[in-house]
PDB file of C-alpha atoms and ligand atoms in Angstrom:
ATOM      1  CA  MET A   1      93.563 -40.517  91.051  1.00  0.00           C
ATOM      2  CA  LYS A   2      95.614 -40.847  94.191  1.00  0.00           C
ATOM      3  CA  ILE A   3      99.186 -41.797  95.160  1.00  0.00           C
ATOM      4  CA  VAL A   4      99.622 -43.104  98.643  1.00  0.00           C
ATOM      5  CA  ILE A   5     103.115 -43.400 100.116  1.00  0.00           C
ATOM      6  CA  GLU A   6     103.353 -45.448 103.320  1.00  0.00           C
ATOM      7  CA  ASP A   7     106.172 -45.732 105.708  1.00  0.00           C
ATOM      8  CA  LEU A   8     108.661 -45.447 102.908  1.00  0.00           C
ATOM      9  CA  SER A   9     112.401 -45.560 103.880  1.00  0.00           C
ATOM     10  CA  LYS A  10     115.591 -45.846 101.751  1.00  0.00           C
ATOM     11  CA  GLN A  11     118.999 -46.673 102.976  1.00  0.00           C
ATOM     12  CA  TYR A  12     121.686 -46.741 100.351  1.00  0.00           C
ATOM     13  CA  LYS A  13     124.286 -49.639 100.285  1.00  0.00           C
ATOM     14  CA  ASN A  14     127.022 -47.307 101.873  1.00  0.00           C
ATOM     15  CA  GLY A  15     124.627 -46.769 104.903  1.00  0.00           C
ATOM     16  CA  ASN A  16     123.322 -43.473 103.963  1.00  0.00           C
ATOM     17  CA  LEU A  17     119.643 -43.049 105.188  1.00  0.00           C
ATOM     18  CA  ALA A  18     118.171 -40.910 102.454  1.00  0.00           C
ATOM     19  CA  LEU A  19     114.445 -41.324 103.468  1.00  0.00           C
ATOM     20  CA  THR A  20     112.857 -42.273 106.801  1.00  0.00           C
ATOM     21  CA  ASP A  21     109.221 -43.321 107.291  1.00  0.00           C
ATOM     22  CA  VAL A  22     107.821 -40.970 104.565  1.00  0.00           C
ATOM     23  CA  ASN A  23     104.029 -40.899 104.521  1.00  0.00           C
ATOM     24  CA  LEU A  24     102.288 -38.783 101.863  1.00  0.00           C
ATOM     25  CA  GLU A  25      99.033 -38.629  99.947  1.00  0.00           C
ATOM     26  CA  ILE A  26      99.128 -36.947  96.545  1.00  0.00           C
ATOM     27  CA  GLU A  27      95.974 -36.128  94.610  1.00  0.00           C
ATOM     28  CA  SER A  28      95.347 -34.600  91.209  1.00  0.00           C
ATOM     29  CA  GLY A  29      96.781 -31.212  90.554  1.00  0.00           C
ATOM     30  CA  MET A  30     100.299 -29.875  91.303  1.00  0.00           C
ATOM     31  CA  PHE A  31     102.201 -31.200  94.325  1.00  0.00           C
ATOM     32  CA  GLY A  32     105.382 -29.266  95.452  1.00  0.00           C
ATOM     33  CA  LEU A  33     108.076 -31.171  97.083  1.00  0.00           C
ATOM     34  CA  LEU A  34     110.490 -28.680  98.670  1.00  0.00           C
ATOM     35  CA  GLY A  35     113.646 -29.249 100.491  1.00  0.00           C
ATOM     36  CA  PRO A  36     117.280 -28.223 100.716  1.00  0.00           C
ATOM     37  CA  ASN A  37     119.985 -30.127  98.747  1.00  0.00           C
ATOM     38  CA  GLY A  38     120.549 -33.555 100.274  1.00  0.00           C
ATOM     39  CA  ALA A  39     116.998 -33.775 101.767  1.00  0.00           C
ATOM     40  CA  GLY A  40     116.111 -36.888  99.816  1.00  0.00           C
ATOM     41  CA  LYS A  41     113.964 -35.434  97.007  1.00  0.00           C
ATOM     42  CA  THR A  42     115.623 -37.037  94.051  1.00  0.00           C
ATOM     43  CA  THR A  43     115.699 -40.418  95.967  1.00  0.00           C
ATOM     44  CA  LEU A  44     111.905 -40.086  96.434  1.00  0.00           C
ATOM     45  CA  MET A  45     111.386 -39.209  92.760  1.00  0.00           C
ATOM     46  CA  ARG A  46     113.537 -42.099  91.534  1.00  0.00           C
ATOM     47  CA  ILE A  47     111.452 -44.515  93.706  1.00  0.00           C
ATOM     48  CA  LEU A  48     108.182 -43.085  92.422  1.00  0.00           C
ATOM     49  CA  VAL A  49     109.278 -43.449  88.801  1.00  0.00           C
ATOM     50  CA  THR A  50     110.275 -47.108  89.473  1.00  0.00           C
ATOM     51  CA  LEU A  51     114.036 -46.447  88.840  1.00  0.00           C
ATOM     52  CA  MET A  52     114.872 -47.618  92.386  1.00  0.00           C
ATOM     53  CA  LYS A  53     113.356 -49.757  95.050  1.00  0.00           C
ATOM     54  CA  PRO A  54     112.735 -48.538  98.521  1.00  0.00           C
ATOM     55  CA  SER A  55     114.230 -50.388 101.512  1.00  0.00           C
ATOM     56  CA  THR A  56     110.835 -50.607 103.270  1.00  0.00           C
ATOM     57  CA  GLY A  57     107.376 -49.200 102.856  1.00  0.00           C
ATOM     58  CA  SER A  58     104.956 -49.045  99.935  1.00  0.00           C
ATOM     59  CA  VAL A  59     103.684 -46.767  97.119  1.00  0.00           C
ATOM     60  CA  LYS A  60     100.171 -47.191  95.760  1.00  0.00           C
ATOM     61  CA  VAL A  61      98.561 -45.525  92.844  1.00  0.00           C
ATOM     62  CA  ASP A  62      94.920 -46.094  93.242  1.00  0.00           C
ATOM     63  CA  ASN A  63      94.704 -49.786  93.597  1.00  0.00           C
ATOM     64  CA  LEU A  64      98.016 -50.502  91.793  1.00  0.00           C
ATOM     65  CA  ASP A  65     101.192 -51.250  93.824  1.00  0.00           C
ATOM     66  CA  LEU A  66     104.500 -49.880  92.727  1.00  0.00           C
ATOM     67  CA  GLN A  67     106.405 -52.996  93.285  1.00  0.00           C
ATOM     68  CA  ARG A  68     103.758 -55.548  92.037  1.00  0.00           C
ATOM     69  CA  ASP A  69     102.395 -53.539  89.093  1.00  0.00           C
ATOM     70  CA  ARG A  70     105.575 -51.850  87.795  1.00  0.00           C
ATOM     71  CA  ARG A  71     104.771 -52.059  84.100  1.00  0.00           C
ATOM     72  CA  GLN A  72     101.214 -50.612  84.420  1.00  0.00           C
ATOM     73  CA  ILE A  73     102.532 -47.826  86.491  1.00  0.00           C
ATOM     74  CA  ARG A  74     105.378 -47.061  84.160  1.00  0.00           C
ATOM     75  CA  ALA A  75     102.822 -46.633  81.376  1.00  0.00           C
ATOM     76  CA  MET A  76     101.186 -43.928  83.428  1.00  0.00           C
ATOM     77  CA  LEU A  77     104.399 -42.011  84.084  1.00  0.00           C
ATOM     78  CA  GLY A  78     106.283 -39.060  82.522  1.00  0.00           C
ATOM     79  CA  TYR A  79     109.494 -38.099  83.967  1.00  0.00           C
ATOM     80  CA  LEU A  80     111.810 -35.027  83.531  1.00  0.00           C
ATOM     81  CA  PRO A  81     114.957 -35.963  85.478  1.00  0.00           C
ATOM     82  CA  GLN A  82     117.314 -33.354  86.909  1.00  0.00           C
ATOM     83  CA  ASP A  83     120.190 -34.433  84.692  1.00  0.00           C
ATOM     84  CA  PHE A  84     118.136 -34.774  81.450  1.00  0.00           C
ATOM     85  CA  LYS A  85     120.362 -35.447  78.414  1.00  0.00           C
ATOM     86  CA  PHE A  86     119.706 -35.589  74.699  1.00  0.00           C
ATOM     87  CA  PHE A  87     121.045 -37.969  72.168  1.00  0.00           C
ATOM     88  CA  GLN A  88     123.780 -36.404  70.118  1.00  0.00           C
ATOM     89  CA  LYS A  89     122.798 -34.802  66.743  1.00  0.00           C
ATOM     90  CA  LEU A  90     119.039 -35.127  66.850  1.00  0.00           C
ATOM     91  CA  LYS A  91     116.932 -32.390  65.701  1.00  0.00           C
ATOM     92  CA  THR A  92     114.376 -31.062  68.296  1.00  0.00           C
ATOM     93  CA  TRP A  93     111.512 -32.788  66.403  1.00  0.00           C
ATOM     94  CA  GLU A  94     113.439 -35.868  65.733  1.00  0.00           C
ATOM     95  CA  PHE A  95     114.147 -36.291  69.454  1.00  0.00           C
ATOM     96  CA  LEU A  96     110.335 -36.061  70.276  1.00  0.00           C
ATOM     97  CA  ASP A  97     109.573 -38.317  67.367  1.00  0.00           C
ATOM     98  CA  TYR A  98     111.949 -40.958  68.805  1.00  0.00           C
ATOM     99  CA  VAL A  99     110.363 -40.566  72.288  1.00  0.00           C
ATOM    100  CA  ALA A 100     106.932 -40.983  70.808  1.00  0.00           C
ATOM    101  CA  SER A 101     108.024 -44.249  68.948  1.00  0.00           C
ATOM    102  CA  LEU A 102     109.302 -45.517  72.398  1.00  0.00           C
ATOM    103  CA  ALA A 103     105.882 -44.548  73.929  1.00  0.00           C
ATOM    104  CA  GLY A 104     104.382 -46.923  71.407  1.00  0.00           C
ATOM    105  CA  ILE A 105     102.907 -44.489  68.807  1.00  0.00           C
ATOM    106  CA  THR A 106     103.699 -46.598  65.729  1.00  0.00           C
ATOM    107  CA  ASP A 107     101.608 -44.776  63.279  1.00  0.00           C
ATOM    108  CA  SER A 108     103.865 -42.090  61.684  1.00  0.00           C
ATOM    109  CA  HIS A 109     101.032 -39.764  60.948  1.00  0.00           C
ATOM    110  CA  LYS A 110      99.669 -39.845  64.530  1.00  0.00           C
ATOM    111  CA  ARG A 111     103.324 -39.498  65.726  1.00  0.00           C
ATOM    112  CA  LYS A 112     103.794 -36.333  63.669  1.00  0.00           C
ATOM    113  CA  GLN A 113     100.586 -34.838  64.974  1.00  0.00           C
ATOM    114  CA  GLU A 114     101.566 -35.674  68.612  1.00  0.00           C
ATOM    115  CA  VAL A 115     105.126 -34.180  68.121  1.00  0.00           C
ATOM    116  CA  ASP A 116     103.700 -31.001  66.473  1.00  0.00           C
ATOM    117  CA  LYS A 117     101.136 -30.577  69.328  1.00  0.00           C
ATOM    118  CA  MET A 118     103.847 -30.937  71.953  1.00  0.00           C
ATOM    119  CA  LEU A 119     106.258 -28.640  70.119  1.00  0.00           C
ATOM    120  CA  GLU A 120     103.511 -25.927  70.066  1.00  0.00           C
ATOM    121  CA  SER A 121     102.420 -26.438  73.626  1.00  0.00           C
ATOM    122  CA  VAL A 122     105.952 -25.798  74.990  1.00  0.00           C
ATOM    123  CA  GLY A 123     106.777 -22.933  72.504  1.00  0.00           C
ATOM    124  CA  LEU A 124     109.361 -24.830  70.500  1.00  0.00           C
ATOM    125  CA  TYR A 125     107.586 -25.179  67.114  1.00  0.00           C
ATOM    126  CA  GLU A 126     109.806 -22.530  65.564  1.00  0.00           C
ATOM    127  CA  ALA A 127     112.963 -24.295  66.951  1.00  0.00           C
ATOM    128  CA  ARG A 128     111.866 -27.800  65.670  1.00  0.00           C
ATOM    129  CA  ASP A 129     114.680 -28.050  63.149  1.00  0.00           C
ATOM    130  CA  ARG A 130     117.292 -26.976  65.530  1.00  0.00           C
ATOM    131  CA  ASN A 131     119.803 -29.477  66.936  1.00  0.00           C
ATOM    132  CA  ALA A 132     118.428 -30.447  70.341  1.00  0.00           C
ATOM    133  CA  ASN A 133     121.725 -30.139  72.153  1.00  0.00           C
ATOM    134  CA  LYS A 134     122.289 -26.550  70.757  1.00  0.00           C
ATOM    135  CA  LEU A 135     119.117 -25.212  72.418  1.00  0.00           C
ATOM    136  CA  SER A 136     119.432 -22.711  75.221  1.00  0.00           C
ATOM    137  CA  GLY A 137     119.114 -24.037  78.837  1.00  0.00           C
ATOM    138  CA  GLY A 138     115.445 -22.953  79.103  1.00  0.00           C
ATOM    139  CA  MET A 139     114.532 -24.452  75.759  1.00  0.00           C
ATOM    140  CA  LYS A 140     116.194 -27.768  76.705  1.00  0.00           C
ATOM    141  CA  ARG A 141     114.045 -27.896  79.932  1.00  0.00           C
ATOM    142  CA  ARG A 142     110.839 -27.143  77.902  1.00  0.00           C
ATOM    143  CA  LEU A 143     111.875 -29.944  75.461  1.00  0.00           C
ATOM    144  CA  GLY A 144     112.350 -32.103  78.563  1.00  0.00           C
ATOM    145  CA  ILE A 145     108.788 -31.374  79.622  1.00  0.00           C
ATOM    146  CA  ALA A 146     107.448 -32.057  76.105  1.00  0.00           C
ATOM    147  CA  GLN A 147     109.132 -35.588  76.133  1.00  0.00           C
ATOM    148  CA  ALA A 148     107.681 -36.215  79.680  1.00  0.00           C
ATOM    149  CA  LEU A 149     104.214 -35.383  78.363  1.00  0.00           C
ATOM    150  CA  ILE A 150     104.246 -37.602  75.312  1.00  0.00           C
ATOM    151  CA  GLY A 151     101.893 -40.569  75.543  1.00  0.00           C
ATOM    152  CA  ASP A 152      99.354 -38.766  77.805  1.00  0.00           C
ATOM    153  CA  PRO A 153     100.873 -39.685  81.262  1.00  0.00           C
ATOM    154  CA  LYS A 154      98.606 -39.503  84.297  1.00  0.00           C
ATOM    155  CA  ILE A 155     101.651 -38.766  86.603  1.00  0.00           C
ATOM    156  CA  VAL A 156     104.323 -36.329  85.692  1.00  0.00           C
ATOM    157  CA  VAL A 157     107.375 -36.092  87.867  1.00  0.00           C
ATOM    158  CA  VAL A 158     109.673 -33.049  87.413  1.00  0.00           C
ATOM    159  CA  ASP A 159     112.987 -32.913  89.263  1.00  0.00           C
ATOM    160  CA  GLU A 160     114.564 -29.480  89.901  1.00  0.00           C
ATOM    161  CA  PRO A 161     113.365 -28.058  86.534  1.00  0.00           C
ATOM    162  CA  THR A 162     114.332 -24.374  87.036  1.00  0.00           C
ATOM    163  CA  THR A 163     117.933 -24.863  88.513  1.00  0.00           C
ATOM    164  CA  GLY A 164     120.326 -22.806  86.485  1.00  0.00           C
ATOM    165  CA  LEU A 165     117.643 -20.957  84.307  1.00  0.00           C
ATOM    166  CA  ASP A 166     117.638 -17.238  84.000  1.00  0.00           C
ATOM    167  CA  PRO A 167     114.757 -15.408  85.555  1.00  0.00           C
ATOM    168  CA  GLU A 168     112.753 -15.019  82.371  1.00  0.00           C
ATOM    169  CA  GLU A 169     113.120 -18.766  81.436  1.00  0.00           C
ATOM    170  CA  ARG A 170     112.164 -19.587  85.074  1.00  0.00           C
ATOM    171  CA  ILE A 171     108.941 -17.716  84.889  1.00  0.00           C
ATOM    172  CA  ARG A 172     108.142 -19.157  81.423  1.00  0.00           C
ATOM    173  CA  PHE A 173     108.732 -22.672  82.823  1.00  0.00           C
ATOM    174  CA  ARG A 174     106.660 -22.097  85.930  1.00  0.00           C
ATOM    175  CA  ASN A 175     103.735 -20.762  83.719  1.00  0.00           C
ATOM    176  CA  LEU A 176     104.097 -24.024  81.582  1.00  0.00           C
ATOM    177  CA  LEU A 177     103.772 -26.116  84.663  1.00  0.00           C
ATOM    178  CA  ALA A 178     100.788 -23.986  85.853  1.00  0.00           C
ATOM    179  CA  GLU A 179      99.049 -24.654  82.482  1.00  0.00           C
ATOM    180  CA  MET A 180      99.747 -28.334  82.752  1.00  0.00           C
ATOM    181  CA  SER A 181      98.282 -28.574  86.217  1.00  0.00           C
ATOM    182  CA  GLN A 182      94.922 -27.617  84.688  1.00  0.00           C
ATOM    183  CA  ARG A 183      94.712 -31.129  83.210  1.00  0.00           C
ATOM    184  CA  ASP A 184      93.379 -33.895  85.335  1.00  0.00           C
ATOM    185  CA  ILE A 185      96.746 -35.315  86.117  1.00  0.00           C
ATOM    186  CA  ILE A 186      99.093 -35.415  89.137  1.00  0.00           C
ATOM    187  CA  ILE A 187     102.262 -33.251  88.672  1.00  0.00           C
ATOM    188  CA  ILE A 188     104.956 -33.705  91.225  1.00  0.00           C
ATOM    189  CA  LEU A 189     107.421 -30.878  91.277  1.00  0.00           C
ATOM    190  CA  SER A 190     110.565 -31.405  93.247  1.00  0.00           C
ATOM    191  CA  THR A 191     112.678 -28.309  93.904  1.00  0.00           C
ATOM    192  CA  HIS A 192     114.945 -26.547  96.451  1.00  0.00           C
ATOM    193  CA  ILE A 193     113.839 -23.216  95.021  1.00  0.00           C
ATOM    194  CA  VAL A 194     110.918 -21.762  97.090  1.00  0.00           C
ATOM    195  CA  GLY A 195     109.761 -19.586  94.335  1.00  0.00           C
ATOM    196  CA  ASP A 196     108.968 -22.736  92.231  1.00  0.00           C
ATOM    197  CA  ILE A 197     106.311 -23.708  94.633  1.00  0.00           C
ATOM    198  CA  SER A 198     103.684 -21.143  93.544  1.00  0.00           C
ATOM    199  CA  SER A 199     100.107 -20.804  94.442  1.00  0.00           C
ATOM    200  CA  THR A 200      99.338 -23.340  91.619  1.00  0.00           C
ATOM    201  CA  CYS A 201     100.573 -26.114  94.081  1.00  0.00           C
ATOM    202  CA  ASN A 202      97.414 -27.092  95.989  1.00  0.00           C
ATOM    203  CA  ASN A 203      99.511 -29.146  98.357  1.00  0.00           C
ATOM    204  CA  MET A 204     103.163 -29.417  99.253  1.00  0.00           C
ATOM    205  CA  ALA A 205     105.589 -31.355 101.470  1.00  0.00           C
ATOM    206  CA  LEU A 206     108.765 -30.190 103.086  1.00  0.00           C
ATOM    207  CA  LEU A 207     111.505 -32.663 103.200  1.00  0.00           C
ATOM    208  CA  ASN A 208     114.377 -32.295 105.550  1.00  0.00           C
ATOM    209  CA  ASN A 209     117.013 -34.930 106.300  1.00  0.00           C
ATOM    210  CA  GLY A 210     114.861 -37.552 104.685  1.00  0.00           C
ATOM    211  CA  GLU A 211     111.755 -36.817 106.801  1.00  0.00           C
ATOM    212  CA  VAL A 212     108.551 -35.078 105.979  1.00  0.00           C
ATOM    213  CA  VAL A 213     108.414 -32.094 108.313  1.00  0.00           C
ATOM    214  CA  PHE A 214     105.424 -30.290 106.806  1.00  0.00           C
ATOM    215  CA  ASN A 215     102.666 -31.475 104.533  1.00  0.00           C
ATOM    216  CA  GLN A 216      99.743 -29.175 103.868  1.00  0.00           C
ATOM    217  CA  SER A 217      98.968 -26.367 101.522  1.00  0.00           C
ATOM    218  CA  PRO A 218     101.494 -23.525 100.849  1.00  0.00           C
ATOM    219  CA  ASP A 219      98.810 -21.186 102.365  1.00  0.00           C
ATOM    220  CA  LYS A 220      99.101 -23.037 105.687  1.00  0.00           C
ATOM    221  CA  LEU A 221     102.882 -22.705 105.694  1.00  0.00           C
ATOM    222  CA  ILE A 222     102.353 -18.921 105.193  1.00  0.00           C
ATOM    223  CA  GLU A 223      99.911 -18.737 108.085  1.00  0.00           C
ATOM    224  CA  LYS A 224     102.398 -20.225 110.418  1.00  0.00           C
ATOM    225  CA  SER A 225     104.746 -17.256 109.830  1.00  0.00           C
ATOM    226  CA  LYS A 226     102.034 -14.532 110.258  1.00  0.00           C
ATOM    227  CA  GLY A 227     103.184 -12.047 112.854  1.00  0.00           C
ATOM    228  CA  HIS A 228     106.830 -13.094 112.574  1.00  0.00           C
ATOM    229  CA  VAL A 229     107.984 -11.150 109.412  1.00  0.00           C
ATOM    230  CA  TRP A 230     109.210  -7.640 109.910  1.00  0.00           C
ATOM    231  CA  GLN A 231     110.472  -4.707 107.958  1.00  0.00           C
ATOM    232  CA  ILE A 232     113.126  -2.549 109.504  1.00  0.00           C
ATOM    233  CA  ASP A 233     113.914   0.864 108.274  1.00  0.00           C
ATOM    234  CA  ALA A 234     117.800   0.909 108.654  1.00  0.00           C
ATOM    235  CA  ILE A 235     120.654   3.087 107.801  1.00  0.00           C
ATOM    236  CA  ASP A 236     123.924   1.748 106.338  1.00  0.00           C
ATOM    237  CA  SER A 237     125.679   1.164 109.584  1.00  0.00           C
ATOM    238  CA  GLU A 238     122.919  -0.814 111.003  1.00  0.00           C
ATOM    239  CA  LEU A 239     122.691  -3.396 108.252  1.00  0.00           C
ATOM    240  CA  GLU A 240     125.486  -5.629 109.396  1.00  0.00           C
ATOM    241  CA  ILE A 241     124.161  -5.708 112.969  1.00  0.00           C
ATOM    242  CA  ILE A 242     120.664  -6.743 111.842  1.00  0.00           C
ATOM    243  CA  LYS A 243     122.209  -9.354 109.543  1.00  0.00           C
ATOM    244  CA  GLN A 244     124.017 -10.931 112.534  1.00  0.00           C
ATOM    245  CA  LYS A 245     120.841 -10.821 114.705  1.00  0.00           C
ATOM    246  CA  TYR A 246     118.135 -12.100 112.325  1.00  0.00           C
ATOM    247  CA  PRO A 247     117.684 -14.174 109.231  1.00  0.00           C
ATOM    248  CA  VAL A 248     117.461 -11.487 106.467  1.00  0.00           C
ATOM    249  CA  ILE A 249     115.119 -12.306 103.528  1.00  0.00           C
ATOM    250  CA  ALA A 250     115.475  -9.027 101.600  1.00  0.00           C
ATOM    251  CA  THR A 251     117.376  -5.856 101.515  1.00  0.00           C
ATOM    252  CA  ILE A 252     115.595  -3.180  99.514  1.00  0.00           C
ATOM    253  CA  PRO A 253     117.183   0.332  98.996  1.00  0.00           C
ATOM    254  CA  SER A 254     114.967   3.172 100.538  1.00  0.00           C
ATOM    255  CA  GLU A 255     115.136   6.880 101.149  1.00  0.00           C
ATOM    256  CA  LYS A 256     116.817   6.343 104.646  1.00  0.00           C
ATOM    257  CA  GLY A 257     119.128   3.602 103.485  1.00  0.00           C
ATOM    258  CA  TRP A 258     117.558   0.083 103.463  1.00  0.00           C
ATOM    259  CA  ASN A 259     114.180  -1.661 104.119  1.00  0.00           C
ATOM    260  CA  VAL A 260     115.390  -4.859 105.586  1.00  0.00           C
ATOM    261  CA  GLN A 261     112.986  -7.803 105.712  1.00  0.00           C
ATOM    262  CA  VAL A 262     113.661 -10.290 108.522  1.00  0.00           C
ATOM    263  CA  VAL A 263     111.897 -13.200 110.280  1.00  0.00           C
ATOM    264  CA  ALA A 264     111.858 -13.150 114.089  1.00  0.00           C
ATOM    265  CA  ASP A 265     109.379 -14.251 116.841  1.00  0.00           C
ATOM    266  CA  GLN A 266     109.986 -10.768 118.331  1.00  0.00           C
ATOM    267  CA  LEU A 267     111.975  -7.826 117.249  1.00  0.00           C
ATOM    268  CA  LYS A 268     114.398  -6.559 119.766  1.00  0.00           C
ATOM    269  CA  ASP A 269     116.782  -3.525 119.564  1.00  0.00           C
ATOM    270  CA  PHE A 270     115.248  -2.314 116.251  1.00  0.00           C
ATOM    271  CA  PRO A 271     111.935  -0.666 115.631  1.00  0.00           C
ATOM    272  CA  GLY A 272     110.056  -2.324 112.723  1.00  0.00           C
ATOM    273  CA  LYS A 273     106.640  -3.112 111.449  1.00  0.00           C
ATOM    274  CA  GLN A 274     105.060  -6.458 110.736  1.00  0.00           C
ATOM    275  CA  ILE A 275     104.555  -7.197 107.052  1.00  0.00           C
ATOM    276  CA  ASP A 276     102.343  -9.960 105.354  1.00  0.00           C
ATOM    277  CA  PRO A 277     104.533 -12.960 104.720  1.00  0.00           C
ATOM    278  CA  ASN A 278     105.004 -14.640 101.392  1.00  0.00           C
ATOM    279  CA  LEU A 279     106.052 -18.278 100.868  1.00  0.00           C
ATOM    280  CA  GLU A 280     109.754 -17.539 100.872  1.00  0.00           C
ATOM    281  CA  HIS A 281     109.412 -15.635 104.250  1.00  0.00           C
ATOM    282  CA  ALA A 282     107.285 -18.645 105.613  1.00  0.00           C
ATOM    283  CA  TYR A 283     109.911 -21.175 104.499  1.00  0.00           C
ATOM    284  CA  VAL A 284     112.793 -19.265 106.196  1.00  0.00           C
ATOM    285  CA  TYR A 285     110.677 -18.812 109.281  1.00  0.00           C
ATOM    286  CA  PHE A 286     109.810 -22.564 109.423  1.00  0.00           C
ATOM    287  CA  VAL A 287     113.346 -23.710 108.951  1.00  0.00           C
ATOM    288  CA  GLU A 288     114.804 -21.252 111.555  1.00  0.00           C
ATOM    289  CA  TYR A 289     112.073 -21.344 114.258  1.00  0.00           C
ATOM    290  CA  GLU A 290     110.256 -24.612 113.872  1.00  0.00           C
ATOM    291  CA  LEU A 291     113.191 -26.896 112.813  1.00  0.00           C
ATOM    292  CA  GLY A 292     115.669 -24.794 114.731  1.00  0.00           C
ATOM    293  CA  GLN A 293     118.221 -24.893 111.942  1.00  0.00           C
ATOM    294  CA  SER A 294     120.068 -21.953 110.438  1.00  0.00           C
ATOM    295  CA  TRP A 295     118.756 -21.029 107.006  1.00  0.00           C
ATOM    296  CA  ASN A 296     121.710 -20.418 104.701  1.00  0.00           C
ATOM    297  CA  GLY A 297     119.820 -18.586 101.950  1.00  0.00           C
ATOM    298  CA  GLN A 298     120.587 -21.230  99.344  1.00  0.00           C
ATOM    299  CA  ASP A 299     118.673 -20.505  96.126  1.00  0.00           C
ATOM    300  CA  ASP A 300     120.609 -22.055  93.314  1.00  0.00           C
TER     301      ASP A 300
HETATM  302  P1  ADP B 401     118.085 -34.188  97.117  1.00  0.00           P
HETATM  303  O1  ADP B 401     117.480 -34.673  95.817  1.00  0.00           O
HETATM  304  O2  ADP B 401     117.025 -33.589  98.113  1.00  0.00           O
HETATM  305  O3  ADP B 401     119.312 -33.260  96.973  1.00  0.00           O
HETATM  306  P2  ADP B 401     119.103 -36.904  97.375  1.00  0.00           P
HETATM  307  O4  ADP B 401     117.994 -37.774  97.292  1.00  0.00           O
HETATM  308  O5  ADP B 401     119.965 -36.678  96.096  1.00  0.00           O
HETATM  309  O6  ADP B 401     118.599 -35.444  97.900  1.00  0.00           O
HETATM  310  O7  ADP B 401     120.132 -37.307  98.534  1.00  0.00           O
HETATM  311  C1  ADP B 401     119.567 -37.681  99.796  1.00  0.00           C
HETATM  312  C2  ADP B 401     120.763 -38.343 100.666  1.00  0.00           C
HETATM  313  O8  ADP B 401     121.069 -39.582 100.076  1.00  0.00           O
HETATM  314  C3  ADP B 401     122.032 -37.372 100.669  1.00  0.00           C
HETATM  315  O9  ADP B 401     122.524 -37.505 101.960  1.00  0.00           O
HETATM  316  C4  ADP B 401     122.790 -38.038  99.644  1.00  0.00           C
HETATM  317  O10 ADP B 401     124.252 -37.899  99.938  1.00  0.00           O
HETATM  318  C5  ADP B 401     122.498 -39.540  99.727  1.00  0.00           C
HETATM  319  N1  ADP B 401     122.588 -40.248  98.431  1.00  0.00           N
HETATM  320  C6  ADP B 401     122.063 -39.948  97.316  1.00  0.00           C
HETATM  321  N2  ADP B 401     122.289 -40.832  96.344  1.00  0.00           N
HETATM  322  C7  ADP B 401     123.127 -41.745  96.888  1.00  0.00           C
HETATM  323  C8  ADP B 401     123.830 -42.929  96.449  1.00  0.00           C
HETATM  324  N3  ADP B 401     123.700 -43.282  95.166  1.00  0.00           N
HETATM  325  N4  ADP B 401     124.575 -43.604  97.290  1.00  0.00           N
HETATM  326  C9  ADP B 401     124.714 -43.172  98.548  1.00  0.00           C
HETATM  327  N5  ADP B 401     124.059 -42.144  99.056  1.00  0.00           N
HETATM  328  C10 ADP B 401     123.348 -41.327  98.271  1.00  0.00           C
END
């Protein structure tokens, strides 16, 4: 299965240009859509799940067209929106049961089986009798993924799923997505948090001001920053000067004072050694040196 997005643009009624000439091909597995707030991710996700029409351009899913074959494509979709809300006063299992009926599972025995399977797979079976809106943030997000997976969707779209979660829940959610990506489906993960785009994403796109500025594997982004990530052994008084000169990615306490990790084409003024970049380093390097923008360290 393949999604082909061609020359897609979206201008809102007030004139805001949210997407400009977006071209992407998305195949089975996990696809990461990364970009700062305001980049156009939600707009693109909403178009993909048929909640909004593009101004120009087309989206094809194999030989189906998003505009022409909306109903067929809808039947293939699961969606976890950013502002996912529950109905008041439904127990966790009741909520999934309701979603399963909407998905057309009319046989109550089959529905129970499907609901139990989903509760197990997202680790909420023990919490099935709890009121859905009393669950913790992480549990709610996992319930969100369970509802998106009901009815065996072929395409699952997940918008900013880890925002606001504590580190433990964030890892748990990432693992859940990684497990899901083993199935033969397309998962589109939209996020502004670099750490969400893990090695389980076989492909990714970087969206900036409504344009795709990078579209390859995460490893290729890392490759671009090789030779440009440095570690400086610094004393207290040097820390501020380093921060003014270079984008700092990490500040780790050391014997001398600090190990400061920075991105730079060349290190001037401070001795340092090159280190192997990870995806976060690579993202900062790309934003600073290839896009020429100031990275502001936004994470949440
Ligand atoms: P992201 O999800 O990456 O944060 P969005 O798709 O929400 O980005 O927004 C992209 C751009 O479109 C932003 O400049 C935003 O202000 C604008 N935008 C989003 N929704 C609307 C809307 N309903 N009306 C007008 N402009 C909008």
